[in-house]
Amino acid sequence: MSEPQPYTRDESEAERIDRNFGEQLQELRIAQAGVQILFAFLLTIPFQQRFTTLSDIQRTIYVITLLSVALSTLVFMAPVAMHRMLFREGLKDFVVRQTDTLIGTGMFFLVIGIVGGVVLVLDVLLSHSTAFWIGGAIALLAAVLWVLLPMSQRHRQRQRRHRADAPT
């Protein structure tokens, strides 16, 4: 079985930067929709009658979850604000590099918000231990899908390139 050919594009550096920024904005659109829904939900919880019956640990989980989603929202919106402030300044390469970091940071805070929200709801509905076990499983799944799977593919791609570049 032959090795798959690496995916390449015939584009200038400027075209690559423009394409990368467009792809990053699409990623942000997808993530931001979910973050906004979660944030809106979390903002309404304290106004519910049962909120006063939460235990101290449940309130702590709520506060951490709310702050994580708020940070995720701000971080996901930062590339748009940065682009607006630096528009036509010839700094799109800077914006693309920073956006890459910001997306990773936003995803980190988002997973904390997702896990925290699930743990809070399950803690109210079921039990502390069940909520934390399921929250841990969700965090593990996020780590596998969002970090380990892409990193394993990156590692495989680098090995393929190394073998292709090695003298035979």
mmCIF file of C-alpha atoms in Angstrom:
data_model
loop_
_atom_site.group_PDB
_atom_site.id
_atom_site.type_symbol
_atom_site.label_atom_id
_atom_site.label_comp_id
_atom_site.label_asym_id
_atom_site.label_seq_id
_atom_site.Cartn_x
_atom_site.Cartn_y
_atom_site.Cartn_z
ATOM 1 C CA MET A 1 0.000 0.000 0.000
ATOM 2 C CA SER A 2 1.497 3.331 -1.010
ATOM 3 C CA GLU A 3 1.758 6.338 1.273
ATOM 4 C CA PRO A 4 -0.856 9.025 0.640
ATOM 5 C CA GLN A 5 0.470 12.137 -1.040
ATOM 6 C CA PRO A 6 0.669 15.173 1.244
ATOM 7 C CA TYR A 7 -1.983 17.795 0.726
ATOM 8 C CA THR A 8 -0.466 20.933 -0.782
ATOM 9 C CA ARG A 9 -1.705 24.186 -2.289
ATOM 10 C CA ASP A 10 -0.226 26.390 -4.933
ATOM 11 C CA GLU A 11 -0.751 29.800 -3.355
ATOM 12 C CA SER A 12 1.207 32.894 -2.434
ATOM 13 C CA GLU A 13 1.966 33.796 1.175
ATOM 14 C CA ALA A 14 -0.722 36.505 1.078
ATOM 15 C CA GLU A 15 -3.289 34.052 -0.315
ATOM 16 C CA ARG A 16 -2.373 31.539 2.394
ATOM 17 C CA ILE A 17 -2.787 34.155 5.146
ATOM 18 C CA ASP A 18 -6.156 35.255 3.721
ATOM 19 C CA ARG A 19 -7.352 31.633 3.470
ATOM 20 C CA ASN A 20 -6.135 30.829 6.988
ATOM 21 C CA PHE A 21 -7.943 33.826 8.435
ATOM 22 C CA GLY A 22 -11.140 32.883 6.600
ATOM 23 C CA GLU A 23 -10.923 29.345 7.979
ATOM 24 C CA GLN A 24 -10.270 30.682 11.480
ATOM 25 C CA LEU A 25 -13.308 32.961 11.275
ATOM 26 C CA GLN A 26 -15.446 30.005 10.234
ATOM 27 C CA GLU A 27 -14.196 28.042 13.261
ATOM 28 C CA LEU A 28 -15.031 31.001 15.487
ATOM 29 C CA ARG A 29 -18.554 31.283 14.030
ATOM 30 C CA ILE A 30 -19.243 27.666 14.897
ATOM 31 C CA ALA A 31 -17.781 27.852 18.404
ATOM 32 C CA GLN A 32 -19.299 31.238 19.203
ATOM 33 C CA ALA A 33 -22.859 30.065 18.547
ATOM 34 C CA GLY A 34 -22.575 27.345 21.173
ATOM 35 C CA VAL A 35 -20.782 29.605 23.632
ATOM 36 C CA GLN A 36 -23.468 32.283 23.339
ATOM 37 C CA ILE A 37 -26.260 29.786 24.023
ATOM 38 C CA LEU A 38 -24.420 28.342 27.033
ATOM 39 C CA PHE A 39 -23.600 31.823 28.341
ATOM 40 C CA ALA A 40 -27.212 32.981 28.020
ATOM 41 C CA PHE A 41 -28.400 29.869 29.853
ATOM 42 C CA LEU A 42 -25.894 30.397 32.664
ATOM 43 C CA LEU A 43 -26.866 34.044 33.054
ATOM 44 C CA THR A 44 -30.497 33.081 33.732
ATOM 45 C CA ILE A 45 -29.808 30.433 36.396
ATOM 46 C CA PRO A 46 -29.482 32.788 39.423
ATOM 47 C CA PHE A 47 -32.942 34.148 38.698
ATOM 48 C CA GLN A 48 -34.566 30.742 39.092
ATOM 49 C CA GLN A 49 -36.279 29.916 42.392
ATOM 50 C CA ARG A 50 -34.185 26.783 43.033
ATOM 51 C CA PHE A 51 -30.896 28.708 42.804
ATOM 52 C CA THR A 52 -31.149 29.633 46.482
ATOM 53 C CA THR A 53 -31.192 25.926 47.392
ATOM 54 C CA LEU A 54 -27.811 25.186 45.797
ATOM 55 C CA SER A 55 -25.072 23.965 48.102
ATOM 56 C CA ASP A 56 -21.800 25.844 48.476
ATOM 57 C CA ILE A 57 -20.013 23.443 46.125
ATOM 58 C CA GLN A 58 -22.778 23.805 43.538
ATOM 59 C CA ARG A 59 -22.489 27.596 43.726
ATOM 60 C CA THR A 60 -18.714 27.306 43.319
ATOM 61 C CA ILE A 61 -19.171 25.074 40.262
ATOM 62 C CA TYR A 62 -21.660 27.602 38.897
ATOM 63 C CA VAL A 63 -19.311 30.566 39.395
ATOM 64 C CA ILE A 64 -16.353 28.741 37.800
ATOM 65 C CA THR A 65 -18.551 27.648 34.902
ATOM 66 C CA LEU A 66 -19.999 31.131 34.375
ATOM 67 C CA LEU A 67 -16.578 32.792 34.466
ATOM 68 C CA SER A 68 -15.094 30.195 32.112
ATOM 69 C CA VAL A 69 -17.842 30.742 29.556
ATOM 70 C CA ALA A 70 -17.526 34.526 29.940
ATOM 71 C CA LEU A 71 -13.774 34.254 29.297
ATOM 72 C CA SER A 72 -14.389 31.956 26.356
ATOM 73 C CA THR A 73 -16.822 34.486 24.899
ATOM 74 C CA LEU A 74 -14.346 37.335 25.261
ATOM 75 C CA VAL A 75 -11.453 35.320 23.859
ATOM 76 C CA PHE A 76 -13.483 34.103 20.873
ATOM 77 C CA MET A 77 -14.527 37.684 20.098
ATOM 78 C CA ALA A 78 -10.977 39.056 20.387
ATOM 79 C CA PRO A 79 -9.884 38.153 16.820
ATOM 80 C CA VAL A 80 -12.788 40.115 15.381
ATOM 81 C CA ALA A 81 -11.941 43.147 17.521
ATOM 82 C CA MET A 82 -8.253 42.776 16.678
ATOM 83 C CA HIS A 83 -9.017 42.555 12.968
ATOM 84 C CA ARG A 84 -11.231 45.637 13.215
ATOM 85 C CA MET A 85 -8.503 47.631 15.009
ATOM 86 C CA LEU A 86 -5.727 46.509 12.631
ATOM 87 C CA PHE A 87 -7.732 46.542 9.394
ATOM 88 C CA ARG A 88 -5.654 47.845 6.461
ATOM 89 C CA GLU A 89 -2.524 48.120 8.578
ATOM 90 C CA GLY A 90 -0.743 45.270 6.771
ATOM 91 C CA LEU A 91 -0.757 43.114 9.904
ATOM 92 C CA LYS A 92 -2.972 40.232 8.832
ATOM 93 C CA ASP A 93 -0.139 37.735 9.440
ATOM 94 C CA PHE A 94 -0.019 38.951 13.063
ATOM 95 C CA VAL A 95 -3.809 38.646 13.350
ATOM 96 C CA VAL A 96 -3.713 35.077 11.972
ATOM 97 C CA ARG A 97 -0.983 34.012 14.415
ATOM 98 C CA GLN A 98 -2.780 35.580 17.379
ATOM 99 C CA THR A 99 -6.133 34.170 16.303
ATOM 100 C CA ASP A 100 -4.649 30.687 16.323
ATOM 101 C CA THR A 101 -3.594 31.139 19.964
ATOM 102 C CA LEU A 102 -6.895 32.750 20.911
ATOM 103 C CA ILE A 103 -8.944 29.904 19.435
ATOM 104 C CA GLY A 104 -6.993 27.386 21.510
ATOM 105 C CA THR A 105 -7.427 29.497 24.642
ATOM 106 C CA GLY A 106 -11.137 29.939 23.984
ATOM 107 C CA MET A 107 -11.573 26.188 23.503
ATOM 108 C CA PHE A 108 -9.833 25.579 26.857
ATOM 109 C CA PHE A 109 -12.259 27.868 28.685
ATOM 110 C CA LEU A 110 -15.165 26.432 26.700
ATOM 111 C CA VAL A 111 -14.444 22.863 27.782
ATOM 112 C CA ILE A 112 -14.316 24.022 31.412
ATOM 113 C CA GLY A 113 -17.703 25.677 30.874
ATOM 114 C CA ILE A 114 -19.199 22.599 29.216
ATOM 115 C CA VAL A 115 -17.932 20.229 31.891
ATOM 116 C CA GLY A 116 -18.931 22.629 34.666
ATOM 117 C CA GLY A 117 -22.442 23.024 33.276
ATOM 118 C CA VAL A 118 -22.939 19.279 33.001
ATOM 119 C CA VAL A 119 -21.506 18.661 36.473
ATOM 120 C CA LEU A 120 -23.753 21.326 37.993
ATOM 121 C CA VAL A 121 -26.936 19.991 36.411
ATOM 122 C CA LEU A 122 -26.111 16.360 37.201
ATOM 123 C CA ASP A 123 -25.132 17.272 40.760
ATOM 124 C CA VAL A 124 -28.585 18.780 41.248
ATOM 125 C CA LEU A 125 -30.362 15.872 39.541
ATOM 126 C CA LEU A 126 -28.283 12.877 40.665
ATOM 127 C CA SER A 127 -25.371 12.970 43.096
ATOM 128 C CA HIS A 128 -21.957 14.561 43.588
ATOM 129 C CA SER A 129 -20.022 11.434 42.687
ATOM 130 C CA THR A 130 -22.080 10.644 39.574
ATOM 131 C CA ALA A 131 -21.827 14.254 38.407
ATOM 132 C CA PHE A 132 -18.053 14.348 38.843
ATOM 133 C CA TRP A 133 -17.502 10.972 37.186
ATOM 134 C CA ILE A 134 -19.557 11.986 34.156
ATOM 135 C CA GLY A 135 -17.878 15.392 34.092
ATOM 136 C CA GLY A 136 -14.502 13.670 34.128
ATOM 137 C CA ALA A 137 -15.568 11.410 31.259
ATOM 138 C CA ILE A 138 -16.683 14.422 29.228
ATOM 139 C CA ALA A 139 -13.390 16.222 29.946
ATOM 140 C CA LEU A 140 -11.491 13.112 28.872
ATOM 141 C CA LEU A 141 -13.536 12.835 25.672
ATOM 142 C CA ALA A 142 -12.830 16.506 24.898
ATOM 143 C CA ALA A 143 -9.112 15.943 25.485
ATOM 144 C CA VAL A 144 -9.120 12.943 23.149
ATOM 145 C CA LEU A 145 -11.136 14.617 20.378
ATOM 146 C CA TRP A 146 -9.750 18.147 20.630
ATOM 147 C CA VAL A 147 -6.101 17.449 21.531
ATOM 148 C CA LEU A 148 -4.914 13.848 21.285
ATOM 149 C CA LEU A 149 -6.502 12.967 17.940
ATOM 150 C CA PRO A 150 -5.161 16.056 16.135
ATOM 151 C CA MET A 151 -1.747 15.664 17.783
ATOM 152 C CA SER A 152 -1.528 12.024 16.714
ATOM 153 C CA GLN A 153 -2.314 13.019 13.129
ATOM 154 C CA ARG A 154 0.283 15.793 13.283
ATOM 155 C CA HIS A 155 2.843 13.281 14.562
ATOM 156 C CA ARG A 156 1.988 10.801 11.773
ATOM 157 C CA GLN A 157 2.250 13.525 9.140
ATOM 158 C CA ARG A 158 5.662 14.580 10.434
ATOM 159 C CA GLN A 159 6.841 10.964 10.373
ATOM 160 C CA ARG A 160 5.660 10.625 6.765
ATOM 161 C CA ARG A 161 7.495 13.787 5.796
ATOM 162 C CA HIS A 162 10.619 12.624 7.575
ATOM 163 C CA ARG A 163 10.533 9.264 5.758
ATOM 164 C CA ALA A 164 9.904 11.028 2.444
ATOM 165 C CA ASP A 165 12.859 13.370 3.013
ATOM 166 C CA ALA A 166 15.211 10.610 4.200
ATOM 167 C CA PRO A 167 17.735 9.357 1.631
ATOM 168 C CA THR A 168 16.978 5.892 0.296
#
